[in-house]
Amino acid sequence: MSTVVIVGAQWGDEGKGKVIDYLAKEADVVVRGQGGNNAGHTVVVGDQKYALHLIPSGILNENTINVIGNGVVFDPQGFIKEIEGLKAKGVSTDSIKVSDRAHVVFPYHREIDRLAEEARGADMIGTTKKGIGPSYMDKVERSGIRVCDFVDEEVFESIFRKQIEAKNKIIVSIYGGEPLDADAMVAEYKEYAKFVKPFVTDTSVVVYDALKEGKKVLLEGAQGTLLDLDYGTYPYVTSSHPTAGGFTIGSGIGPNQIGEVVGITKAYTTRVGKGPFVTELDNEIGDRIRIAGNEFGTTTGRPRRCGWLDTVIVKYSARVNGMTCIALMLLDVLTGFETVKICKGYRYGDVEIEHFPASLNVLGKCEPIYEELPGWTEDLSDCTTFESLPANARAYVERIEALTGVPVKIISVGPKRTQTIVRGAIY
Ligand code: GDP
Ligand code: IMO
Ligand code: MG
């Protein structure tokens, strides 16, 4: 099967961008199918570091077509800024295609995101304030503006003005905010539409034709399983489906077209934003992981909460995504700990919980059941084969395979392309 899904197995920021870039050298098409510029995917090539938000992480490979699919919420302002940034670094952006069915993010979405978070007070979700939730709300409520209408001079202005009027009522009367300037926004977004138009096409046809011709398609997940609207730690989730099933709708592929599902998994656990986190280390060990792993958000710069690897989560991800293998990332960050811990179950009162619970009330009261393994002191960053890893690091990887029942096919020991150990064919 020539279609590979890359899915985040935890709370996002697992290193998806690095793996996409690595696998894209063999891919013909890379597709983003959900989320928007709330994503921050870091790719390091040589000494150059790229932070990608809306643009697929295949962009640094010359021969790859990069698709922003229909399931994405598309922010034209962010898109243009990102294109300009890439061009300034000498990266060609000619291969990008934007779905005519994707929904557009406008300033009122960002403003409502910000105001809604403020209004939640102590219950705030901790969103990226990129307008993602409000934009998906419009899509579901059937008042959103799609890319096909955004770039259509005959219809855009009138539907946009109606939406600005409706959203200003919400901003002013519900949140007590300042109304947005309709005329200025219309003028600005008409200019953006001209810029975006040449990229727009029916991307589901592009993907279908590629598959028909036997080409390799890589589906790039943003966020992660625990941020999924259904499977995540609701309400501390994003507003899309970052799980494997979400890709069929978000990119226009039939479920029978999906071959490998790679679960991108950090060798430990992190999350940004609020919500319960069973293995969180709110202590000097967590601080040490944060510094060693440079765990600060690519999109918002926020420090990420850090904790030991939680295999209750990884097993749950494996089940709901149909994960066929794991890419174990940032293993090098665990170097230097005398022992490393793996959470293999939860204790809830007197009961041991096997499956990741839906209720945050329950999750918030769960205690991790740890297994402690000996650590290693050797630097892993130059290891290129599994055999060259220290014995204790190999044992850690093998224990993860045993606890999750999923083979670890990729091991990442540094941010660079070359710092990647591959143990089995992905395509
Ligand atoms: P994504 O959102 O899943 O693409 O992940 P992010 O880019 O937000 O965060 C992952 C971070 O880890 C980035 O800064 C990467 O450059 C970095 N990274 C990826 N793999 C490795 C690795 O194996 N070791 C180390 N030290 N850093 C890594
Ligand atoms: P990548 O693709 C980590 C989190 C936010 C917040 C919640 C809702 O880089 O892994 P939103 O703005 O989506 O409404 O915020 O989701 N979040 C992410 N956390 N990585 C991401 O993307 C994220 N995208 C959203 O921090 O908790
Ligand atoms: Mg990220």
PDB file of C-alpha atoms in Angstrom, residues 35-38 53-55 68 72-85 96 98-99 102-110 130-132 135 145-151 156 160 185-200:
ATOM      1  CA  GLY A  35      -6.026  21.534  11.869  1.00  0.00           C
ATOM      2  CA  GLY A  36      -4.535  24.811  10.724  1.00  0.00           C
ATOM      3  CA  ASN A  37      -1.690  27.070  11.746  1.00  0.00           C
ATOM      4  CA  ASN A  38      -2.145  26.020  15.362  1.00  0.00           C
ATOM      5  CA  HIS A  53       2.529  25.810  10.569  1.00  0.00           C
ATOM      6  CA  LEU A  54       0.124  25.483   7.653  1.00  0.00           C
ATOM      7  CA  ILE A  55       2.470  24.370   4.921  1.00  0.00           C
ATOM      8  CA  ILE A  68      -3.365  21.639   2.114  1.00  0.00           C
ATOM      9  CA  VAL A  72      -7.766  22.074   7.086  1.00  0.00           C
ATOM     10  CA  VAL A  73      -8.864  25.517   8.283  1.00  0.00           C
ATOM     11  CA  PHE A  74      -6.853  27.848   6.100  1.00  0.00           C
ATOM     12  CA  ASP A  75      -5.553  31.200   7.370  1.00  0.00           C
ATOM     13  CA  PRO A  76      -4.552  33.255   4.290  1.00  0.00           C
ATOM     14  CA  GLN A  77      -2.585  35.784   6.323  1.00  0.00           C
ATOM     15  CA  GLY A  78      -0.558  33.031   8.016  1.00  0.00           C
ATOM     16  CA  PHE A  79      -0.147  31.223   4.690  1.00  0.00           C
ATOM     17  CA  ILE A  80       1.306  34.272   2.934  1.00  0.00           C
ATOM     18  CA  LYS A  81       3.662  34.992   5.831  1.00  0.00           C
ATOM     19  CA  GLU A  82       4.894  31.415   5.791  1.00  0.00           C
ATOM     20  CA  ILE A  83       5.421  31.434   2.020  1.00  0.00           C
ATOM     21  CA  GLU A  84       7.397  34.654   2.270  1.00  0.00           C
ATOM     22  CA  GLY A  85       9.527  33.182   5.073  1.00  0.00           C
ATOM     23  CA  ILE A  96       1.793  23.859  -2.901  1.00  0.00           C
ATOM     24  CA  VAL A  98      -4.733  24.455  -1.523  1.00  0.00           C
ATOM     25  CA  SER A  99      -8.110  22.739  -1.444  1.00  0.00           C
ATOM     26  CA  ALA A 102     -11.016  24.085   2.919  1.00  0.00           C
ATOM     27  CA  HIS A 103     -12.594  26.667   5.238  1.00  0.00           C
ATOM     28  CA  VAL A 104     -10.966  30.068   5.677  1.00  0.00           C
ATOM     29  CA  VAL A 105      -9.864  31.540   9.010  1.00  0.00           C
ATOM     30  CA  PHE A 106     -10.624  35.263   9.300  1.00  0.00           C
ATOM     31  CA  PRO A 107      -9.649  37.879  11.933  1.00  0.00           C
ATOM     32  CA  TYR A 108     -13.034  37.527  13.662  1.00  0.00           C
ATOM     33  CA  HIS A 109     -12.241  33.856  14.328  1.00  0.00           C
ATOM     34  CA  ARG A 110      -8.996  34.820  16.047  1.00  0.00           C
ATOM     35  CA  LYS A 130      -5.270  31.125  16.004  1.00  0.00           C
ATOM     36  CA  GLY A 131      -9.048  31.058  15.526  1.00  0.00           C
ATOM     37  CA  ILE A 132      -9.142  27.311  14.922  1.00  0.00           C
ATOM     38  CA  SER A 135     -13.521  28.537  12.320  1.00  0.00           C
ATOM     39  CA  ILE A 145     -16.526  30.640   3.972  1.00  0.00           C
ATOM     40  CA  ARG A 146     -14.692  28.100   1.853  1.00  0.00           C
ATOM     41  CA  VAL A 147     -11.592  28.770  -0.223  1.00  0.00           C
ATOM     42  CA  CYS A 148     -13.572  28.383  -3.482  1.00  0.00           C
ATOM     43  CA  ASP A 149     -15.776  31.334  -2.447  1.00  0.00           C
ATOM     44  CA  PHE A 150     -12.898  33.303  -0.939  1.00  0.00           C
ATOM     45  CA  VAL A 151     -11.153  33.441  -4.328  1.00  0.00           C
ATOM     46  CA  PHE A 156     -16.696  36.859  -1.734  1.00  0.00           C
ATOM     47  CA  PHE A 160     -17.791  38.162   3.904  1.00  0.00           C
ATOM     48  CA  MET A 185     -10.847  43.754   6.378  1.00  0.00           C
ATOM     49  CA  VAL A 186     -12.628  43.409   3.034  1.00  0.00           C
ATOM     50  CA  ALA A 187      -9.871  45.348   1.264  1.00  0.00           C
ATOM     51  CA  GLU A 188      -7.121  43.341   2.984  1.00  0.00           C
ATOM     52  CA  TYR A 189      -8.664  39.939   2.319  1.00  0.00           C
ATOM     53  CA  LYS A 190      -9.453  40.723  -1.327  1.00  0.00           C
ATOM     54  CA  GLU A 191      -5.717  41.248  -1.797  1.00  0.00           C
ATOM     55  CA  TYR A 192      -4.944  37.965  -0.011  1.00  0.00           C
ATOM     56  CA  ALA A 193      -7.457  36.176  -2.251  1.00  0.00           C
ATOM     57  CA  LYS A 194      -5.532  37.292  -5.337  1.00  0.00           C
ATOM     58  CA  PHE A 195      -2.339  35.861  -3.850  1.00  0.00           C
ATOM     59  CA  VAL A 196      -3.957  32.554  -2.866  1.00  0.00           C
ATOM     60  CA  LYS A 197      -5.962  31.926  -6.072  1.00  0.00           C
ATOM     61  CA  PRO A 198      -3.173  30.360  -8.171  1.00  0.00           C
ATOM     62  CA  PHE A 199      -2.632  27.694  -5.485  1.00  0.00           C
ATOM     63  CA  VAL A 200      -6.291  26.643  -5.367  1.00  0.00           C
TER      64      VAL A 200
END
